[in-house]
mmCIF file of C-alpha atoms and ligand atoms in Angstrom:
data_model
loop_
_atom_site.group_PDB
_atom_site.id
_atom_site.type_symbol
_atom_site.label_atom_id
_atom_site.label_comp_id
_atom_site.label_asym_id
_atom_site.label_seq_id
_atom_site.Cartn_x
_atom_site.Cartn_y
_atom_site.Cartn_z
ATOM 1 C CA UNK W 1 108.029 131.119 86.039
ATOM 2 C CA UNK W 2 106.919 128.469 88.397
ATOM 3 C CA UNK W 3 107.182 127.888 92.459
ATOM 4 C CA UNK W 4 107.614 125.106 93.467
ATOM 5 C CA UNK W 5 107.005 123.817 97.582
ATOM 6 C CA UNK W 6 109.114 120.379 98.916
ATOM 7 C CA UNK W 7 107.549 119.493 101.304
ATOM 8 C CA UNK W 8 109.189 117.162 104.469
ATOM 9 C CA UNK W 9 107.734 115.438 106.832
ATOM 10 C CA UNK W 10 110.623 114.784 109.877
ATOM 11 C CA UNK W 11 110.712 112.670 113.037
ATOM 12 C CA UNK W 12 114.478 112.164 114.683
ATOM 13 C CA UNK W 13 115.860 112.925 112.051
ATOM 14 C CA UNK W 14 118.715 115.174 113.083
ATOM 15 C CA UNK W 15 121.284 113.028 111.371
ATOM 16 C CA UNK W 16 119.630 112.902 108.106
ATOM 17 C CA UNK W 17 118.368 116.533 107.372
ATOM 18 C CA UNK W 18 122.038 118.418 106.616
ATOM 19 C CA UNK W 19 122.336 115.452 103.951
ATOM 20 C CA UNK W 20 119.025 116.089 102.760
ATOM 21 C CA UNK W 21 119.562 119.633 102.568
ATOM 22 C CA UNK W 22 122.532 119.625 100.647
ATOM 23 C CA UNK W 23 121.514 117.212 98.263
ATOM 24 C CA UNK W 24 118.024 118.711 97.458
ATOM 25 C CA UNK W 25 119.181 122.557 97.165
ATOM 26 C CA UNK W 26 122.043 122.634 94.483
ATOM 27 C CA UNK W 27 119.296 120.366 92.313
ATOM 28 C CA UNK W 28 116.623 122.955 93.141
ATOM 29 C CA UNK W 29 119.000 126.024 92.368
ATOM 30 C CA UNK W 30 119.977 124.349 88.994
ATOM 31 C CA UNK W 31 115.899 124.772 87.832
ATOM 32 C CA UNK W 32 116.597 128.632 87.782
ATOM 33 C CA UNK W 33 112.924 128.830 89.269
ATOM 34 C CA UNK W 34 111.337 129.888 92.616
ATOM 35 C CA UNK W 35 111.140 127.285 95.238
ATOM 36 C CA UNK W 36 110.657 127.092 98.982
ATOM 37 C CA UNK W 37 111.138 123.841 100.932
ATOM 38 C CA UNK W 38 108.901 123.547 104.275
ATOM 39 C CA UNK W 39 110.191 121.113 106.808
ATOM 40 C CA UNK W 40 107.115 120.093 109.352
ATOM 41 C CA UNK W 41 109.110 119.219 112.202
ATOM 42 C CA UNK W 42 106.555 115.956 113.736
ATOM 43 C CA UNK W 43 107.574 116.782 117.579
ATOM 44 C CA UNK W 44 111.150 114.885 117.156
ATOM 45 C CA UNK W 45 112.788 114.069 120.605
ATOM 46 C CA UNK W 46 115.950 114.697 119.464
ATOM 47 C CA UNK W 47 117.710 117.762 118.019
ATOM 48 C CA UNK W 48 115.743 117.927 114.852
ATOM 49 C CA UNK W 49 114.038 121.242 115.700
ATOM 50 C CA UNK W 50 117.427 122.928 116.550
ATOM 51 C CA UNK W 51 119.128 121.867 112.814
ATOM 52 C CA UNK W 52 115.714 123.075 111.363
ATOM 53 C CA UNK W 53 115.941 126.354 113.220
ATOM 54 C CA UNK W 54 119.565 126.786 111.890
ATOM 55 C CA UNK W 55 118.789 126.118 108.676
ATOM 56 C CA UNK W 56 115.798 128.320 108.695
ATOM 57 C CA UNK W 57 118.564 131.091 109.418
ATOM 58 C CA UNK W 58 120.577 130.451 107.103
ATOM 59 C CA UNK W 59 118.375 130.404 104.100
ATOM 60 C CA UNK W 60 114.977 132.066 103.703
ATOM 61 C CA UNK W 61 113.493 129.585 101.271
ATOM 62 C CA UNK W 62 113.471 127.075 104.139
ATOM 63 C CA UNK W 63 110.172 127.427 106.177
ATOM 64 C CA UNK W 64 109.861 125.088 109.329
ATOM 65 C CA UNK W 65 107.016 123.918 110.838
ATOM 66 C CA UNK W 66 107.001 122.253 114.745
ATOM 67 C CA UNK W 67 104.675 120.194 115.666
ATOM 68 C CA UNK W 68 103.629 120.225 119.812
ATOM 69 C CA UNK W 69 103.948 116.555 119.875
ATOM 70 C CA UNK W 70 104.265 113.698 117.152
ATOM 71 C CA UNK W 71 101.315 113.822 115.304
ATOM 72 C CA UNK W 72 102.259 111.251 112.486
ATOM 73 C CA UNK W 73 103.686 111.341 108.756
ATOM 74 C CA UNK W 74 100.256 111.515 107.535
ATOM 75 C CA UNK W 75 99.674 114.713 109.750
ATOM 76 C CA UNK W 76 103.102 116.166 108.650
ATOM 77 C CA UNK W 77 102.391 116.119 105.035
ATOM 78 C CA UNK W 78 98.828 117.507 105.403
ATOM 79 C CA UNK W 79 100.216 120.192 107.306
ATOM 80 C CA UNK W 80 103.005 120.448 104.364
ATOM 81 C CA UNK W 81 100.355 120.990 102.157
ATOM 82 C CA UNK W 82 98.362 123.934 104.063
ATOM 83 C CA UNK W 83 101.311 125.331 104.571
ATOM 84 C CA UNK W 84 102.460 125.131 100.747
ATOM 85 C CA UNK W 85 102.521 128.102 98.195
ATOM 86 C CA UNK W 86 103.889 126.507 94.841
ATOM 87 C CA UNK W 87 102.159 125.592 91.827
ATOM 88 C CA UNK W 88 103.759 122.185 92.205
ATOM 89 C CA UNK W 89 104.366 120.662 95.783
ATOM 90 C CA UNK W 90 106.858 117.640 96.033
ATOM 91 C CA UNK W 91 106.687 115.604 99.469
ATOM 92 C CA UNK W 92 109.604 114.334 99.882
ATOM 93 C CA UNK W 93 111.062 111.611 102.871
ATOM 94 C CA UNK W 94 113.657 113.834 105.116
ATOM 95 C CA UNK W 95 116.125 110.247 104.728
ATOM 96 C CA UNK W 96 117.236 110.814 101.192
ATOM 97 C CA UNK W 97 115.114 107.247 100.433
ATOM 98 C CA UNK W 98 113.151 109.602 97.640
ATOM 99 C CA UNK W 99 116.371 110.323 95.437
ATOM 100 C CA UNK W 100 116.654 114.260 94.718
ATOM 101 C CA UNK W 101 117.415 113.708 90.949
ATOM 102 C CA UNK W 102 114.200 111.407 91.163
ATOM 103 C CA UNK W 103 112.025 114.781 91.590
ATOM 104 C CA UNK W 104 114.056 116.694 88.866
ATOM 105 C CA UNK W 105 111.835 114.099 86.428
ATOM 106 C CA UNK W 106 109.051 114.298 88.155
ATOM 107 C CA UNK W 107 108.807 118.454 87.472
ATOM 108 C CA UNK W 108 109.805 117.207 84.075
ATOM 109 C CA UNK W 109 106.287 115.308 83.704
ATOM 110 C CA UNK W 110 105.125 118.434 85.292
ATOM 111 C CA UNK W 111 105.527 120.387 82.906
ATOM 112 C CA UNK W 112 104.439 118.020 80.149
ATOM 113 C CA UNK W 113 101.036 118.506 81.796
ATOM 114 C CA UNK W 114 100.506 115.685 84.387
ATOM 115 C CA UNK W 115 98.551 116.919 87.792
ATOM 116 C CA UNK W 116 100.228 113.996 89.793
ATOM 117 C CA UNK W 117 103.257 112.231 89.521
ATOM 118 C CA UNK W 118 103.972 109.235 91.807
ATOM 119 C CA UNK W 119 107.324 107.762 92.452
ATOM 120 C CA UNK W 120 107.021 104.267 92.077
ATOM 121 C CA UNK W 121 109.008 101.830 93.755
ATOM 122 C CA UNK W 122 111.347 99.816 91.307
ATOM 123 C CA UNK W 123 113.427 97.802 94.112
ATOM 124 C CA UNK W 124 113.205 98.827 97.627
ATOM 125 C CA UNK W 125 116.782 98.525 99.561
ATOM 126 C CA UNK W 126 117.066 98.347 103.502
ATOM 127 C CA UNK W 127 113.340 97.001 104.077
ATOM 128 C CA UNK W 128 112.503 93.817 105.851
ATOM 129 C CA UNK W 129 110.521 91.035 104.054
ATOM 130 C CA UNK W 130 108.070 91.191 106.378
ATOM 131 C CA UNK W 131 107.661 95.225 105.426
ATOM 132 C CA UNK W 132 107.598 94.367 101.596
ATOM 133 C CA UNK W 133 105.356 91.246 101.847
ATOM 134 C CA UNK W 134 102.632 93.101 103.882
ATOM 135 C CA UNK W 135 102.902 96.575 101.695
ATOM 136 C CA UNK W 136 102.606 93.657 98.376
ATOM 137 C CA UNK W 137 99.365 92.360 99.933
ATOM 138 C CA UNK W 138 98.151 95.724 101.692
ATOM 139 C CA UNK W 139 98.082 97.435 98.366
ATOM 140 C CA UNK W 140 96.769 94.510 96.025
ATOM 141 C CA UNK W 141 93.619 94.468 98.957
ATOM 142 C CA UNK W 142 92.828 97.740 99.059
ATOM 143 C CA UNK W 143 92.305 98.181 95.237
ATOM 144 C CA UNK W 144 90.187 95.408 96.206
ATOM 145 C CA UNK W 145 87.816 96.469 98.649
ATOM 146 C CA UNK W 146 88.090 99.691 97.657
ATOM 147 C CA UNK W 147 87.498 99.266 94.061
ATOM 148 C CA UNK W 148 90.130 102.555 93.602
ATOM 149 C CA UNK W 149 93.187 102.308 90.836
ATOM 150 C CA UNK W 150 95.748 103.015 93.200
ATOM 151 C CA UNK W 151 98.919 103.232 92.059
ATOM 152 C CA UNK W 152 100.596 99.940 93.031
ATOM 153 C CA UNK W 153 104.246 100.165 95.204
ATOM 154 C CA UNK W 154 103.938 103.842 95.205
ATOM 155 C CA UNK W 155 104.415 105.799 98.593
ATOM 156 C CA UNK W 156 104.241 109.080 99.639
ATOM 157 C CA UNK W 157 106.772 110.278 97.182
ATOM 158 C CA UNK W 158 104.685 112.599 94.612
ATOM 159 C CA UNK W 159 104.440 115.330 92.905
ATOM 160 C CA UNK W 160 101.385 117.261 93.130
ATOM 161 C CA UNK W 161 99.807 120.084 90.860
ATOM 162 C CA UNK W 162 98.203 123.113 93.092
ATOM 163 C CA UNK W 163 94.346 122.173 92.160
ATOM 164 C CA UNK W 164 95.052 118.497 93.093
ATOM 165 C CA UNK W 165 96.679 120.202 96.651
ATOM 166 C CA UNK W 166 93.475 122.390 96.746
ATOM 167 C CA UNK W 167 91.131 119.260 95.803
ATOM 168 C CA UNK W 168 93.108 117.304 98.829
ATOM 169 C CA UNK W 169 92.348 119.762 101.073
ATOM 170 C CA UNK W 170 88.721 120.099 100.842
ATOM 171 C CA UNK W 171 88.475 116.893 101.957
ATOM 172 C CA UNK W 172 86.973 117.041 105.273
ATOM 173 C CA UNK W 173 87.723 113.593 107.047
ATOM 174 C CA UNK W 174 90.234 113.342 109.925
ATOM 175 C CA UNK W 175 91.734 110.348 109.606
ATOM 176 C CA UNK W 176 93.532 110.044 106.300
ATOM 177 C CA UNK W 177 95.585 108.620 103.845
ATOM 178 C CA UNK W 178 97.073 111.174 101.650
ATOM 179 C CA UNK W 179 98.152 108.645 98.770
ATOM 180 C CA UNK W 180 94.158 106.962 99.091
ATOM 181 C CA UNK W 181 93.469 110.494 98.773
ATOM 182 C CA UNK W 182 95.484 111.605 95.521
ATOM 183 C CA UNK W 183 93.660 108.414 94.011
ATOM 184 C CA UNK W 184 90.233 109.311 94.893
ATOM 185 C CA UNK W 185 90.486 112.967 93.547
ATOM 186 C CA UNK W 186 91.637 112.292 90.009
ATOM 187 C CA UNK W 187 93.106 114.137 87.372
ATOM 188 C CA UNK W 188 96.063 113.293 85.434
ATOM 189 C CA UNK W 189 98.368 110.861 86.749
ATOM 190 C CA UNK W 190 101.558 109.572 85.631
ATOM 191 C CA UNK W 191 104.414 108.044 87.788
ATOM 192 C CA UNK W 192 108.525 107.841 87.624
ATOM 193 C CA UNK W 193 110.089 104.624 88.679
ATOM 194 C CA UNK W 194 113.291 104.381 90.975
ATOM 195 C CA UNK W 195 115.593 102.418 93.385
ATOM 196 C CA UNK W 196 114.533 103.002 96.929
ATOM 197 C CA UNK W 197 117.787 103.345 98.834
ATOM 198 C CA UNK W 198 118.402 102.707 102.048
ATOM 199 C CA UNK W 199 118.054 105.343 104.479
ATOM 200 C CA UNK W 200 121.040 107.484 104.926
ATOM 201 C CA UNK W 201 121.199 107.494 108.839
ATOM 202 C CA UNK W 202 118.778 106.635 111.632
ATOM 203 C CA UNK W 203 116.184 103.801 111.597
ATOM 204 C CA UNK W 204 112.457 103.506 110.490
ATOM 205 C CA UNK W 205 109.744 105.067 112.616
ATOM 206 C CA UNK W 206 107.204 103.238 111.183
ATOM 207 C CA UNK W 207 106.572 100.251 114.065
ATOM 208 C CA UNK W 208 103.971 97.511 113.356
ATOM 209 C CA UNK W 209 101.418 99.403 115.443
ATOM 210 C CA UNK W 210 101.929 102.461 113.050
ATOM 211 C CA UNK W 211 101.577 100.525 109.898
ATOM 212 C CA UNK W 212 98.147 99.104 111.319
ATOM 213 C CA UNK W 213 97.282 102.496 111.837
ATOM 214 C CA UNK W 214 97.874 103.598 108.389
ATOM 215 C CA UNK W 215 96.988 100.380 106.666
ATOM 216 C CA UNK W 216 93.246 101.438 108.952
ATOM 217 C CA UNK W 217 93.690 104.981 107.546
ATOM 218 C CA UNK W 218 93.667 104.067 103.777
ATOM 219 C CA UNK W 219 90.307 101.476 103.880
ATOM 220 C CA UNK W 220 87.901 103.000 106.171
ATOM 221 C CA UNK W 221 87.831 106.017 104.798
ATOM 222 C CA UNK W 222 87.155 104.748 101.363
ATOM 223 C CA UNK W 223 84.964 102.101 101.364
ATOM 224 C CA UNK W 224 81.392 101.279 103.111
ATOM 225 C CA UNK W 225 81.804 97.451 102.426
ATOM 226 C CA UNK W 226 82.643 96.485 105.714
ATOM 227 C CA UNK W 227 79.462 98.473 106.663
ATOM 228 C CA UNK W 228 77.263 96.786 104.264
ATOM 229 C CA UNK W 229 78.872 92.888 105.004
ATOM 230 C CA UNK W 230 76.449 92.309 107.505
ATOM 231 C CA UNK W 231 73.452 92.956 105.263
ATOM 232 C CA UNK W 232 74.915 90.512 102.380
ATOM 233 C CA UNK W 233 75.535 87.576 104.511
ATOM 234 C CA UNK W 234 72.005 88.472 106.468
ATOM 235 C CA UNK W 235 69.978 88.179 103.116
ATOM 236 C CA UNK W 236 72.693 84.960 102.237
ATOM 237 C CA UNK W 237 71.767 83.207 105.334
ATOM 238 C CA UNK W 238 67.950 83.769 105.307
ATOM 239 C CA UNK W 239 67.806 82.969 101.426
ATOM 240 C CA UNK W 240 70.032 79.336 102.517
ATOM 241 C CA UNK W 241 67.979 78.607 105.351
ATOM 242 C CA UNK W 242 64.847 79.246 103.912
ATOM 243 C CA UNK W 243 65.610 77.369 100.954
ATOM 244 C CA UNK W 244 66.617 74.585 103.626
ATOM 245 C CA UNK W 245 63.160 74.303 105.516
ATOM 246 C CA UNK W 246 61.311 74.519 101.523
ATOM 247 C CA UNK W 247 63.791 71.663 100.397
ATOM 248 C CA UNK W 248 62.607 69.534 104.117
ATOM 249 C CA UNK W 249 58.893 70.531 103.420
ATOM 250 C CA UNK W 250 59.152 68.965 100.272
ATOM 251 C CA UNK W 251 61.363 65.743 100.752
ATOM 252 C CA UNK W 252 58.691 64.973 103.707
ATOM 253 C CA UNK W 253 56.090 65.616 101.844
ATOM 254 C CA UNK W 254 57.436 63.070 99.225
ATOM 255 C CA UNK W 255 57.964 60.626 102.269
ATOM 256 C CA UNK W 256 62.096 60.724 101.941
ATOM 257 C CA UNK W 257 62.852 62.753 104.749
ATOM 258 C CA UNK W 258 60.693 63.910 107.519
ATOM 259 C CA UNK W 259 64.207 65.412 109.740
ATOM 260 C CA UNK W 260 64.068 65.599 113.176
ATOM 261 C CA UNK W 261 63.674 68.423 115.299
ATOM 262 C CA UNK W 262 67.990 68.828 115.224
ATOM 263 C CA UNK W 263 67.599 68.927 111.487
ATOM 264 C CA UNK W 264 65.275 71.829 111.752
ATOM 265 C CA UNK W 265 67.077 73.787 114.207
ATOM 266 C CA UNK W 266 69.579 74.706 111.920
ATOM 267 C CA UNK W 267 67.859 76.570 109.694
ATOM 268 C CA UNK W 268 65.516 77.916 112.329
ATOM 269 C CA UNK W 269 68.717 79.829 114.118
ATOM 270 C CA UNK W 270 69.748 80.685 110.638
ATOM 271 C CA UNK W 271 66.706 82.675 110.010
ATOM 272 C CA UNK W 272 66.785 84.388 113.648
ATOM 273 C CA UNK W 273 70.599 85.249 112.761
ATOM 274 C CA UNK W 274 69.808 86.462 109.093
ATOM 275 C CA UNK W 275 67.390 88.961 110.809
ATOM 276 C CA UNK W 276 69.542 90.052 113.088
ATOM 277 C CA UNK W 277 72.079 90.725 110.722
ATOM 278 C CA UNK W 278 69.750 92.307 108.198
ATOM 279 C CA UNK W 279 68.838 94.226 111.325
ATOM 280 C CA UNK W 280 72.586 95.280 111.416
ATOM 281 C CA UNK W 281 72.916 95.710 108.010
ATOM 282 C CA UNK W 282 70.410 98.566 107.657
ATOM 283 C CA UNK W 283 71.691 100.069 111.191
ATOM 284 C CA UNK W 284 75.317 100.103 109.176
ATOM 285 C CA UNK W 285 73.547 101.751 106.021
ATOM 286 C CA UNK W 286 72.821 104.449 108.024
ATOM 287 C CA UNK W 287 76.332 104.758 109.736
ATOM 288 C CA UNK W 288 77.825 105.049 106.337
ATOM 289 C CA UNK W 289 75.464 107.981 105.282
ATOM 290 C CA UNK W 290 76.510 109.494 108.559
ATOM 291 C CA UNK W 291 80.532 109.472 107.842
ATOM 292 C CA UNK W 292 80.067 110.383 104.274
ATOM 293 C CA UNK W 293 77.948 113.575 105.524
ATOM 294 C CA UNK W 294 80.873 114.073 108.277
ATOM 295 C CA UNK W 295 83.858 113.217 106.200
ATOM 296 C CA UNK W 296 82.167 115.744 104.259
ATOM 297 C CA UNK W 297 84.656 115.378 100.553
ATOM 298 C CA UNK W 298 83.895 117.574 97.855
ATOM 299 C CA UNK W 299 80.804 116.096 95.783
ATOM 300 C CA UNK W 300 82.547 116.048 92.192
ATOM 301 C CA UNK W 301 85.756 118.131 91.393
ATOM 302 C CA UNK W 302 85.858 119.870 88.426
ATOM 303 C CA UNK W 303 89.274 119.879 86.410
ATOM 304 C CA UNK W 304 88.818 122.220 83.267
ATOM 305 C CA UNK W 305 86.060 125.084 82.511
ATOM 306 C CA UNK W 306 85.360 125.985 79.395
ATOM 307 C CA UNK W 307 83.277 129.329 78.015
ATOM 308 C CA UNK W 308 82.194 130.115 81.835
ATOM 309 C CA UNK W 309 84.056 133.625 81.845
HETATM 310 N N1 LIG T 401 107.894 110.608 109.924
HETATM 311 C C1 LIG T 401 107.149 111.577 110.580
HETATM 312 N N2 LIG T 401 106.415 111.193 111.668
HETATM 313 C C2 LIG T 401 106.381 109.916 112.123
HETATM 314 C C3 LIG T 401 107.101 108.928 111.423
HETATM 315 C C4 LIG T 401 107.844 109.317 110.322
HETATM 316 O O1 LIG T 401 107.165 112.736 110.214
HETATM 317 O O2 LIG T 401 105.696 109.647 113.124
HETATM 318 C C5 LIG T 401 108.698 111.007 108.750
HETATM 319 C C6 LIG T 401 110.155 110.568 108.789
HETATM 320 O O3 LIG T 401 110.977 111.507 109.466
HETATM 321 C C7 LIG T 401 110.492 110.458 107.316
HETATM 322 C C8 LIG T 401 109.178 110.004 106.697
HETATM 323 O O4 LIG T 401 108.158 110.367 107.619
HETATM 324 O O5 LIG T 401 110.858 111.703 106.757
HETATM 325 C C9 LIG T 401 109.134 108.503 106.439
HETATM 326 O O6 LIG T 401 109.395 107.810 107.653
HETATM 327 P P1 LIG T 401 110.354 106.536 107.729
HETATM 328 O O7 LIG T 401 111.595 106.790 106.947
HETATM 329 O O8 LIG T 401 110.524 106.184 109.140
HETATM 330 O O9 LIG T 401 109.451 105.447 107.012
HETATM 331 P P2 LIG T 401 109.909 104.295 105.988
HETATM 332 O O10 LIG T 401 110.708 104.990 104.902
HETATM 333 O O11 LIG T 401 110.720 103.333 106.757
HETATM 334 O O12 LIG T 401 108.627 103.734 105.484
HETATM 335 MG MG1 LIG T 402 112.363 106.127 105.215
#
């Protein structure tokens, strides 16, 4: 028999959590199966610690965690998933936007063998255009620059198998991105779509400054191309300018052009500028060695052993 861990991040969310509780536990119950459900309390202002303490009392599968101060969502999860004992952990948003039923099929996929299963986004209800047009181009970008399949219009909404949990956490780096994250490490992944609702009570936390934040949190950690820019467009520059003063030696050597000493001054600061961006470039290299050695992730994860016993 199987344990299972929901996790839930929360932040004001004293109007929402009752809801959430009652939706989520007659679905759990009807599994027949061992759960707990951990609510990391992100250092609400309101009464959200209070419900979560009363709940806590009430039922002894609910585990609470407070937080000293907000931390962020991102922090809340991870410390969901420390604090998790279940063979699968579900992370789950505390406004009933990730429909219950919703991770019913996702324990389903589960337990046809899939490590990860995201909840994608069919049609998201209650969310600005601004919000949808920036999360359309954020994501398309990122699988960009970071050359990573992640999962397009797919949150934080998952299911998670316990090695992928224990392959999360032994990631070292600070700032992160949990759903970057669940990309980089692997394993099988499926996904189950769904109708984002709107949020049952209460209003977004997530401000413009927060989604820069994030949006921050799920490039720099996973790609060195904005270290190794400068060096591209150093060795670009010096290879156009050089070819520039060949191309005058030439054409005055022919007797078409002699250029001036303003013609020449172009490519003259364009070789000073390649070398100091070369310069850069290599100084970057180095910078990029250092995070990987300090962000310190797991060199290769393995998934299956065979004949090691
Ligand atoms: N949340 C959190 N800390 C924060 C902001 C949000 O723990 O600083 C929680 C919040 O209570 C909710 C989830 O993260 O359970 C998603 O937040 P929200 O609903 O505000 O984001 P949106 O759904 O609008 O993207
Ligand atoms: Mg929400």
């Amino acid at each position: 028999m199987a344990k299972y861990s929901i996790i839930v991040p929360a932040y004001n969310e004293e109007k929402s959590l009752r809801l959430f509780y009652d939706a989520v536990t007659p679905l759990m119950e009807s599994l027949q199966e061992e759960y707990e459900m951990i609510f990391v309390n992100d250092g609400s202002r309101d009464a959200t610690k209070e419900i979560l303490k009363g709940l806590a009392a009430e039922d002894k599968r609910v585990k609470v965690c407070s937080f000293s101060r907000n931390f962020g969502q991102q922090a809340a999860l991870l410390c969901g998933l420390e604090m998790s004992s279940g063979d699968a952990v579900i992370a789950m948003d505390a406004d009933l936007q990730d429909p219950p039923e919703v991770a019913l099929e996702m324990i389903q996929k589960w337990k046809e063998g899939y490590d990860v299963v995201h909840g994608k986004r069919r049609k998201r209800k209650g969310e600005t255009v601004f919000k949808k047009a920036t999360a359309f181009l954020y994501y398309r970008f990122m699988r960009k620059i970071t050359k990573m399949e992640m999962p397009k219009d797919v949150g934080d909404f998952k299911l998670y198998d316990r090695k992928v949990v224990d392959s999360i956490l032994s990631m070292g780096e600070h700032d992160r991105l949990l759903r970057a994250q669940t990309t980089w490490v692997g394993f099988k992944q499926t996904f189950v779509e769904f109708d984002r609702p709107e949020r049952v009570a209460g209003e977004t936390h997530y401000t413009l400054k927060k989604m820069i934040k994030l949006a921050q949190s799920g490039i720099f950690p996973n790609t060195d191309y904005t270290l190794t820019f400068p060096l591209k467009l150093g060795l670009l520059f010096g290879f156009l300018s050089v070819a520039c003063m060949v191309a005058f030696i030439v054409l005055s050597c022919c007797n078409i052009f002699y250029g001036g000493l303003v013609a020449w001054l172009f490519p003259t600061v364009g070789v000073f500028a390649s070398i100091i961006l070369v310069c850069q470039g290599f100084a970057n290299i180095h910078t990029s060695m250092i995070y990987k050695e300090v962000q310190n992730r797991p060199k290769y994860i393995v998934a299956e052993k065979y004949n090691f016993e």
